[in-house]
Tab-separated table of C-alpha atoms in Angstrom:
chain	number	residue	atom	x	y	z
A	863	UNK	CA	43.455	-28.228	-8.268
A	864	UNK	CA	40.595	-29.813	-10.316
A	865	UNK	CA	38.321	-27.679	-12.371
A	866	UNK	CA	34.802	-28.804	-11.494
A	867	UNK	CA	32.151	-28.257	-14.092
A	868	UNK	CA	28.667	-27.282	-12.808
A	869	UNK	CA	25.855	-29.290	-14.156
A	870	UNK	CA	23.132	-27.460	-16.089
A	871	UNK	CA	19.948	-27.181	-14.070
A	872	UNK	CA	16.368	-27.285	-15.385
A	873	UNK	CA	13.374	-25.496	-13.995
A	874	UNK	CA	12.490	-28.137	-11.428
A	875	UNK	CA	15.951	-27.809	-9.758
A	876	UNK	CA	15.842	-23.989	-10.187
A	877	UNK	CA	12.600	-23.980	-8.341
A	878	UNK	CA	14.185	-25.804	-5.355
A	879	UNK	CA	16.943	-23.159	-5.315
A	880	UNK	CA	14.296	-20.385	-5.400
A	881	UNK	CA	12.432	-21.894	-2.480
A	882	UNK	CA	15.646	-21.838	-0.549
A	883	UNK	CA	16.604	-18.260	-1.572
A	884	UNK	CA	13.132	-16.792	-0.968
A	885	UNK	CA	11.799	-18.162	2.282
A	886	UNK	CA	8.810	-15.792	2.427
A	887	UNK	CA	7.721	-17.075	-1.107
A	888	UNK	CA	8.069	-20.793	-0.311
A	889	UNK	CA	4.345	-21.487	-0.258
A	890	UNK	CA	3.652	-19.430	-3.345
A	891	UNK	CA	6.539	-21.015	-5.151
A	892	UNK	CA	5.325	-24.446	-4.107
A	893	UNK	CA	1.778	-23.762	-5.396
A	894	UNK	CA	3.020	-22.411	-8.702
A	895	UNK	CA	5.379	-25.308	-9.072
A	896	UNK	CA	2.479	-27.704	-8.845
A	897	UNK	CA	0.838	-25.814	-11.694
A	898	UNK	CA	4.170	-26.089	-13.696
A	899	UNK	CA	4.285	-22.283	-13.755
A	900	UNK	CA	7.950	-21.339	-13.707
A	901	UNK	CA	7.200	-17.988	-15.340
A	902	UNK	CA	4.738	-17.226	-12.468
A	903	UNK	CA	7.350	-18.109	-9.932
A	904	UNK	CA	9.816	-15.713	-11.526
A	905	UNK	CA	7.109	-13.020	-11.527
A	906	UNK	CA	6.510	-13.645	-7.764
A	907	UNK	CA	10.230	-13.065	-7.134
A	908	UNK	CA	10.113	-9.800	-9.086
A	909	UNK	CA	7.057	-8.707	-7.099
A	910	UNK	CA	8.876	-9.529	-3.830
A	911	UNK	CA	11.890	-7.556	-4.877
A	912	UNK	CA	9.589	-4.603	-5.904
A	913	UNK	CA	8.202	-4.620	-2.414
A	914	UNK	CA	11.642	-4.539	-0.919
A	915	UNK	CA	12.488	-1.620	-3.356
A	916	UNK	CA	9.562	0.376	-1.964
A	917	UNK	CA	11.162	-0.124	1.479
A	918	UNK	CA	14.500	1.146	0.010
A	919	UNK	CA	16.232	-2.221	0.906
A	920	UNK	CA	18.709	-1.947	-1.910
A	921	UNK	CA	21.413	-4.154	-0.496
A	922	UNK	CA	18.907	-7.071	0.023
A	923	UNK	CA	17.701	-6.663	-3.580
A	924	UNK	CA	21.263	-6.660	-4.873
A	925	UNK	CA	21.893	-9.899	-2.976
A	926	UNK	CA	18.824	-11.482	-4.467
A	927	UNK	CA	19.952	-10.431	-7.875
A	928	UNK	CA	23.300	-12.067	-7.355
A	929	UNK	CA	21.598	-15.258	-6.202
A	930	UNK	CA	19.396	-15.227	-9.391
A	931	UNK	CA	22.594	-14.843	-11.328
A	932	UNK	CA	23.909	-18.083	-9.798
A	933	UNK	CA	20.805	-19.875	-11.134
A	934	UNK	CA	21.132	-18.053	-14.523
A	935	UNK	CA	24.772	-19.162	-14.949
A	936	UNK	CA	23.981	-22.921	-14.599
A	937	UNK	CA	20.453	-22.856	-16.003
A	938	UNK	CA	19.411	-24.580	-19.161
A	939	UNK	CA	18.072	-22.533	-22.077
A	940	UNK	CA	14.537	-22.432	-20.769
A	941	UNK	CA	15.611	-21.262	-17.318
A	942	UNK	CA	17.855	-18.577	-18.841
A	943	UNK	CA	15.098	-17.386	-21.216
A	944	UNK	CA	12.624	-16.978	-18.367
A	945	UNK	CA	15.150	-15.181	-16.174
A	946	UNK	CA	16.035	-12.845	-19.068
A	947	UNK	CA	12.421	-12.108	-20.207
A	948	UNK	CA	10.941	-11.711	-16.747
A	949	UNK	CA	13.499	-11.093	-14.096
A	950	UNK	CA	16.044	-8.925	-15.975
A	951	UNK	CA	13.246	-7.242	-17.993
A	952	UNK	CA	11.821	-6.050	-14.595
A	953	UNK	CA	14.868	-3.864	-13.965
A	954	UNK	CA	13.355	-1.137	-16.146
A	955	UNK	CA	10.398	-1.041	-13.774
A	956	UNK	CA	12.805	-1.019	-10.832
A	957	UNK	CA	14.533	1.945	-12.401
A	958	UNK	CA	11.310	3.779	-12.927
A	959	UNK	CA	10.026	3.212	-9.404
A	960	UNK	CA	12.999	4.088	-7.290
A	961	UNK	CA	15.271	7.027	-6.436
A	962	UNK	CA	18.061	7.588	-8.945
A	963	UNK	CA	20.698	7.062	-6.298
A	964	UNK	CA	19.150	3.605	-5.377
A	965	UNK	CA	18.993	2.630	-9.028
A	966	UNK	CA	22.622	3.510	-9.530
A	967	UNK	CA	23.720	1.576	-6.413
A	968	UNK	CA	21.623	-1.472	-7.649
A	969	UNK	CA	23.020	-1.223	-11.125
A	970	UNK	CA	26.594	-1.073	-9.676
A	971	UNK	CA	25.992	-4.302	-7.673
A	972	UNK	CA	24.300	-6.060	-10.632
A	973	UNK	CA	26.306	-8.902	-12.149
A	974	UNK	CA	27.939	-7.937	-15.397
A	975	UNK	CA	26.058	-10.496	-17.503
A	976	UNK	CA	22.737	-8.975	-16.192
A	977	UNK	CA	23.936	-5.513	-17.017
A	978	UNK	CA	24.720	-6.672	-20.615
A	979	UNK	CA	21.334	-8.292	-21.013
A	980	UNK	CA	19.548	-5.298	-19.532
A	981	UNK	CA	21.423	-2.853	-21.799
A	982	UNK	CA	20.826	-5.094	-24.857
A	983	UNK	CA	17.101	-5.160	-23.916
A	984	UNK	CA	17.085	-1.332	-23.706
A	985	UNK	CA	18.718	-0.975	-27.045
A	986	UNK	CA	16.143	-3.295	-28.685
A	987	UNK	CA	13.284	-1.425	-27.127
A	988	UNK	CA	14.533	1.799	-28.500
A	989	UNK	CA	14.897	0.287	-31.981
A	990	UNK	CA	11.508	-1.594	-31.988
A	991	UNK	CA	9.471	0.773	-29.777
A	992	UNK	CA	11.251	4.148	-30.031
A	993	UNK	CA	11.548	4.311	-26.258
């Protein structure tokens, strides 16, 4: 069996994936894309997931986190930086605004590389900000 190497994707291709993964956000993503605002698109996805969190739709959120991980794994350095600094960084807010059992379930479903990034961010925050 051949080992197929995935090609690295940039923000333009990542945006197309996000339009597909987040149908309710398609218009907003398209508008932000016209403004070349990938960070804004990432924040829109976070806001969408926060709304789902308020509705306790943990399984749907876990699914979307896994989809974002797919983009992260094949993203170029810019795409990865934005996902780490906006998407993964938002997990702390998720933790603060949900029931502990929902957070534990969400964390359990979280891809390992996002767990590692999240935990590293938490360690750095404690060092730099005493949190």
